[in-house]
Amino acid sequence: AGNTEGWNKFMATTTQNIKSNADHWFAHLTSNPWHVAQDKTVQVGKVLARFLETQQHSKCFADRKVILIGHSLGGAIVFQTLLQAQQEHLVDHAICLAGAFVPSVENIHNSLRSVRGNLINVYNKNDQVLQMGFGASNLNFTGSRPAGNIPILITHNIADEEARRKILDLDMTQ
């Protein structure tokens, strides 16, 4: 019915290969510079939110509008700043240009409390860097697309009237 020794050797080799591949993918996710930078957007967003909260009544910010603008991972930092803020209406407007982050409906609603005016999502459906690079570097098998590739309102079916008023999706697809 077969060679037991050969079967055991085959199984040991197969198990080692599976473990080696799993270790490789884990290492890819944890040491990949893009993934490391993306993880740091949460930390940077928290620091920026605390800075703005502590400085909003200083002479530097007195009677001035605060508008956050970020491109790609900078857009992710803008979004994280809104999420990490503990204060309502911390910024007047937030603009994400080709944002390299995947917003959930809950995160969208939570981010809006920190914005007095608009959250502006500038996207391009044909942005190959976001379509291919973002998905590959994050091993995105779910099909979720970053904000820089999609209109947030339509994609996430935002029905809340105040949220619909605050979010502006600008399609830059040519």
mmCIF file of C-alpha atoms in Angstrom:
data_model
loop_
_atom_site.group_PDB
_atom_site.id
_atom_site.type_symbol
_atom_site.label_atom_id
_atom_site.label_comp_id
_atom_site.label_asym_id
_atom_site.label_seq_id
_atom_site.Cartn_x
_atom_site.Cartn_y
_atom_site.Cartn_z
ATOM 1 C CA ALA A 1 0.000 0.000 0.000
ATOM 2 C CA GLY A 2 2.982 2.326 -0.258
ATOM 3 C CA ASN A 3 6.267 3.206 1.279
ATOM 4 C CA THR A 4 5.741 4.633 4.802
ATOM 5 C CA GLU A 5 9.254 6.054 4.956
ATOM 6 C CA GLY A 6 8.796 7.771 1.579
ATOM 7 C CA TRP A 7 5.410 9.174 2.657
ATOM 8 C CA ASN A 8 6.809 10.530 5.923
ATOM 9 C CA LYS A 9 9.712 12.161 4.079
ATOM 10 C CA PHE A 10 7.278 13.697 1.558
ATOM 11 C CA MET A 11 5.073 15.069 4.368
ATOM 12 C CA ALA A 12 8.060 16.476 6.281
ATOM 13 C CA THR A 13 9.314 18.250 3.147
ATOM 14 C CA THR A 14 5.825 19.572 2.298
ATOM 15 C CA THR A 15 5.273 20.844 5.835
ATOM 16 C CA GLN A 16 8.671 22.574 5.803
ATOM 17 C CA ASN A 17 7.872 24.218 2.438
ATOM 18 C CA ILE A 18 4.505 25.477 3.690
ATOM 19 C CA LYS A 19 6.102 26.864 6.862
ATOM 20 C CA SER A 20 8.913 28.455 4.852
ATOM 21 C CA ASN A 21 6.411 30.136 2.495
ATOM 22 C CA ALA A 22 4.276 31.341 5.410
ATOM 23 C CA ASP A 23 7.409 32.766 7.071
ATOM 24 C CA HIS A 24 8.360 34.423 3.780
ATOM 25 C CA TRP A 25 4.948 36.108 3.415
ATOM 26 C CA PHE A 26 4.933 37.195 7.058
ATOM 27 C CA ALA A 27 8.411 38.698 6.593
ATOM 28 C CA HIS A 28 7.204 40.383 3.395
ATOM 29 C CA LEU A 29 4.327 42.031 5.222
ATOM 30 C CA THR A 30 6.276 43.095 8.284
ATOM 31 C CA SER A 31 9.499 44.308 6.638
ATOM 32 C CA ASN A 32 8.215 45.600 3.305
ATOM 33 C CA PRO A 33 9.069 49.365 3.347
ATOM 34 C CA TRP A 34 5.670 50.299 1.928
ATOM 35 C CA HIS A 35 3.826 48.265 4.571
ATOM 36 C CA VAL A 36 6.005 49.672 7.370
ATOM 37 C CA ALA A 37 5.348 53.214 6.137
ATOM 38 C CA GLN A 38 1.633 52.529 5.870
ATOM 39 C CA ASP A 39 1.548 51.258 9.462
ATOM 40 C CA LYS A 40 3.294 54.433 10.590
ATOM 41 C CA THR A 41 0.491 56.592 9.172
ATOM 42 C CA VAL A 42 -1.527 55.724 12.300
ATOM 43 C CA GLN A 43 1.284 56.947 14.579
ATOM 44 C CA VAL A 44 1.905 60.087 12.545
ATOM 45 C CA GLY A 45 -1.836 60.802 12.403
ATOM 46 C CA LYS A 46 -2.055 60.529 16.182
ATOM 47 C CA VAL A 47 0.922 62.870 16.679
ATOM 48 C CA LEU A 48 -0.474 65.413 14.215
ATOM 49 C CA ALA A 49 -3.931 65.267 15.830
ATOM 50 C CA ARG A 50 -2.447 65.877 19.320
ATOM 51 C CA PHE A 51 -0.312 68.721 17.973
ATOM 52 C CA LEU A 52 -3.313 70.416 16.388
ATOM 53 C CA GLU A 53 -5.419 69.903 19.526
ATOM 54 C CA THR A 54 -2.779 71.445 21.792
ATOM 55 C CA GLN A 55 -1.920 74.321 19.447
ATOM 56 C CA GLN A 56 -5.334 75.365 18.181
ATOM 57 C CA HIS A 57 -5.613 78.280 20.640
ATOM 58 C CA SER A 58 -2.009 79.420 20.220
ATOM 59 C CA LYS A 59 -1.074 82.625 18.435
ATOM 60 C CA CYS A 60 0.097 80.580 15.451
ATOM 61 C CA PHE A 61 -3.380 79.152 14.839
ATOM 62 C CA ALA A 62 -5.566 81.931 16.235
ATOM 63 C CA ASP A 63 -8.286 82.909 13.785
ATOM 64 C CA ARG A 64 -6.780 80.795 11.001
ATOM 65 C CA LYS A 65 -8.264 77.986 9.003
ATOM 66 C CA VAL A 66 -6.569 74.599 9.222
ATOM 67 C CA ILE A 67 -6.635 72.614 5.999
ATOM 68 C CA LEU A 68 -4.868 69.262 5.803
ATOM 69 C CA ILE A 69 -3.660 68.157 2.371
ATOM 70 C CA GLY A 70 -1.929 64.860 1.652
ATOM 71 C CA HIS A 71 -0.957 62.850 -1.413
ATOM 72 C CA SER A 72 -0.773 59.023 -1.432
ATOM 73 C CA LEU A 73 0.505 57.983 2.023
ATOM 74 C CA GLY A 74 0.131 61.643 3.005
ATOM 75 C CA GLY A 75 -3.582 61.194 2.284
ATOM 76 C CA ALA A 76 -3.538 58.218 4.640
ATOM 77 C CA ILE A 77 -1.928 60.444 7.294
ATOM 78 C CA VAL A 78 -4.646 63.068 6.778
ATOM 79 C CA PHE A 79 -7.339 60.403 7.176
ATOM 80 C CA GLN A 80 -5.632 58.931 10.267
ATOM 81 C CA THR A 81 -5.318 62.418 11.783
ATOM 82 C CA LEU A 82 -9.072 62.816 11.461
ATOM 83 C CA LEU A 83 -9.664 59.384 12.988
ATOM 84 C CA GLN A 84 -7.220 59.918 15.864
ATOM 85 C CA ALA A 85 -8.516 63.380 16.787
ATOM 86 C CA GLN A 86 -10.420 63.505 20.050
ATOM 87 C CA GLN A 87 -11.946 66.855 19.307
ATOM 88 C CA GLU A 88 -14.789 67.713 16.947
ATOM 89 C CA HIS A 89 -14.184 70.199 14.132
ATOM 90 C CA LEU A 90 -10.406 70.151 14.601
ATOM 91 C CA VAL A 91 -9.757 71.070 10.954
ATOM 92 C CA ASP A 92 -11.699 73.142 8.483
ATOM 93 C CA HIS A 93 -11.108 70.918 5.458
ATOM 94 C CA ALA A 94 -9.182 67.758 4.645
ATOM 95 C CA ILE A 95 -8.003 66.876 1.151
ATOM 96 C CA CYS A 96 -6.750 63.425 0.175
ATOM 97 C CA LEU A 97 -5.066 63.296 -3.241
ATOM 98 C CA ALA A 98 -4.780 59.699 -4.516
ATOM 99 C CA GLY A 99 -5.153 58.496 -0.938
ATOM 100 C CA ALA A 100 -3.352 55.209 -0.220
ATOM 101 C CA PHE A 101 -5.782 53.924 2.396
ATOM 102 C CA VAL A 102 -8.918 51.783 2.397
ATOM 103 C CA PRO A 103 -11.696 53.537 4.313
ATOM 104 C CA SER A 104 -14.481 51.599 6.001
ATOM 105 C CA VAL A 105 -17.954 53.101 6.393
ATOM 106 C CA GLU A 106 -17.398 53.326 10.155
ATOM 107 C CA ASN A 107 -14.043 55.090 9.713
ATOM 108 C CA ILE A 108 -15.541 57.500 7.214
ATOM 109 C CA HIS A 109 -18.243 58.523 9.678
ATOM 110 C CA ASN A 110 -15.733 58.753 12.561
ATOM 111 C CA SER A 111 -13.359 60.907 10.516
ATOM 112 C CA LEU A 112 -16.078 63.377 9.565
ATOM 113 C CA ARG A 113 -16.637 64.514 13.155
ATOM 114 C CA SER A 114 -13.156 66.105 13.086
ATOM 115 C CA VAL A 115 -13.881 68.141 9.948
ATOM 116 C CA ARG A 116 -15.848 71.385 10.109
ATOM 117 C CA GLY A 117 -16.108 71.683 6.337
ATOM 118 C CA ASN A 118 -15.364 69.062 3.700
ATOM 119 C CA LEU A 119 -13.428 65.837 3.322
ATOM 120 C CA ILE A 120 -12.326 65.992 -0.297
ATOM 121 C CA ASN A 121 -11.314 62.725 -1.941
ATOM 122 C CA VAL A 122 -9.469 63.274 -5.232
ATOM 123 C CA TYR A 123 -9.351 59.957 -7.067
ATOM 124 C CA ASN A 124 -8.424 58.433 -10.418
ATOM 125 C CA LYS A 125 -9.975 55.099 -11.387
ATOM 126 C CA ASN A 126 -7.008 54.388 -13.700
ATOM 127 C CA ASP A 127 -4.181 55.082 -11.239
ATOM 128 C CA GLN A 128 -2.042 51.990 -11.862
ATOM 129 C CA VAL A 129 0.221 52.577 -8.859
ATOM 130 C CA LEU A 130 -2.737 52.379 -6.526
ATOM 131 C CA GLN A 131 -4.470 49.602 -8.446
ATOM 132 C CA MET A 132 -1.474 47.307 -8.752
ATOM 133 C CA GLY A 133 1.186 48.461 -6.329
ATOM 134 C CA PHE A 134 -1.070 49.124 -3.362
ATOM 135 C CA GLY A 135 -2.876 45.807 -3.704
ATOM 136 C CA ALA A 136 0.294 43.777 -4.255
ATOM 137 C CA SER A 137 2.232 45.358 -1.415
ATOM 138 C CA ASN A 138 -0.648 44.757 0.986
ATOM 139 C CA LEU A 139 -1.523 41.294 -0.368
ATOM 140 C CA ASN A 140 -5.019 42.616 -0.953
ATOM 141 C CA PHE A 141 -7.059 39.590 -1.971
ATOM 142 C CA THR A 142 -10.367 41.064 -0.777
ATOM 143 C CA GLY A 143 -10.746 43.408 -3.722
ATOM 144 C CA SER A 144 -10.908 46.486 -1.460
ATOM 145 C CA ARG A 145 -9.661 49.512 -3.321
ATOM 146 C CA PRO A 146 -7.888 52.533 -1.886
ATOM 147 C CA ALA A 147 -9.669 55.877 -1.644
ATOM 148 C CA GLY A 148 -7.454 57.241 -4.430
ATOM 149 C CA ASN A 149 -9.123 54.820 -6.887
ATOM 150 C CA ILE A 150 -12.761 55.206 -5.903
ATOM 151 C CA PRO A 151 -15.539 57.644 -5.125
ATOM 152 C CA ILE A 152 -16.114 57.165 -1.382
ATOM 153 C CA LEU A 153 -19.782 58.142 -1.411
ATOM 154 C CA ILE A 154 -20.862 55.713 -4.123
ATOM 155 C CA THR A 155 -18.523 52.834 -3.291
ATOM 156 C CA HIS A 156 -19.476 52.791 0.372
ATOM 157 C CA ASN A 157 -23.120 53.717 -0.250
ATOM 158 C CA ILE A 158 -23.075 56.584 2.250
ATOM 159 C CA ALA A 159 -26.705 57.491 2.911
ATOM 160 C CA ASP A 160 -26.377 59.813 5.905
ATOM 161 C CA GLU A 161 -27.300 63.299 4.677
ATOM 162 C CA GLU A 162 -24.694 65.173 6.734
ATOM 163 C CA ALA A 163 -21.952 62.800 5.561
ATOM 164 C CA ARG A 164 -23.109 63.235 1.949
ATOM 165 C CA ARG A 165 -22.893 66.990 2.390
ATOM 166 C CA LYS A 166 -19.373 66.870 3.846
ATOM 167 C CA ILE A 167 -17.741 64.394 1.443
ATOM 168 C CA LEU A 168 -16.711 65.634 -1.984
ATOM 169 C CA ASP A 169 -15.421 63.040 -4.464
ATOM 170 C CA LEU A 170 -13.481 64.598 -7.328
ATOM 171 C CA ASP A 171 -12.910 62.253 -10.273
ATOM 172 C CA MET A 172 -9.631 63.051 -12.022
ATOM 173 C CA THR A 173 -9.845 60.063 -14.382
ATOM 174 C CA GLN A 174 -9.103 61.128 -17.959
#
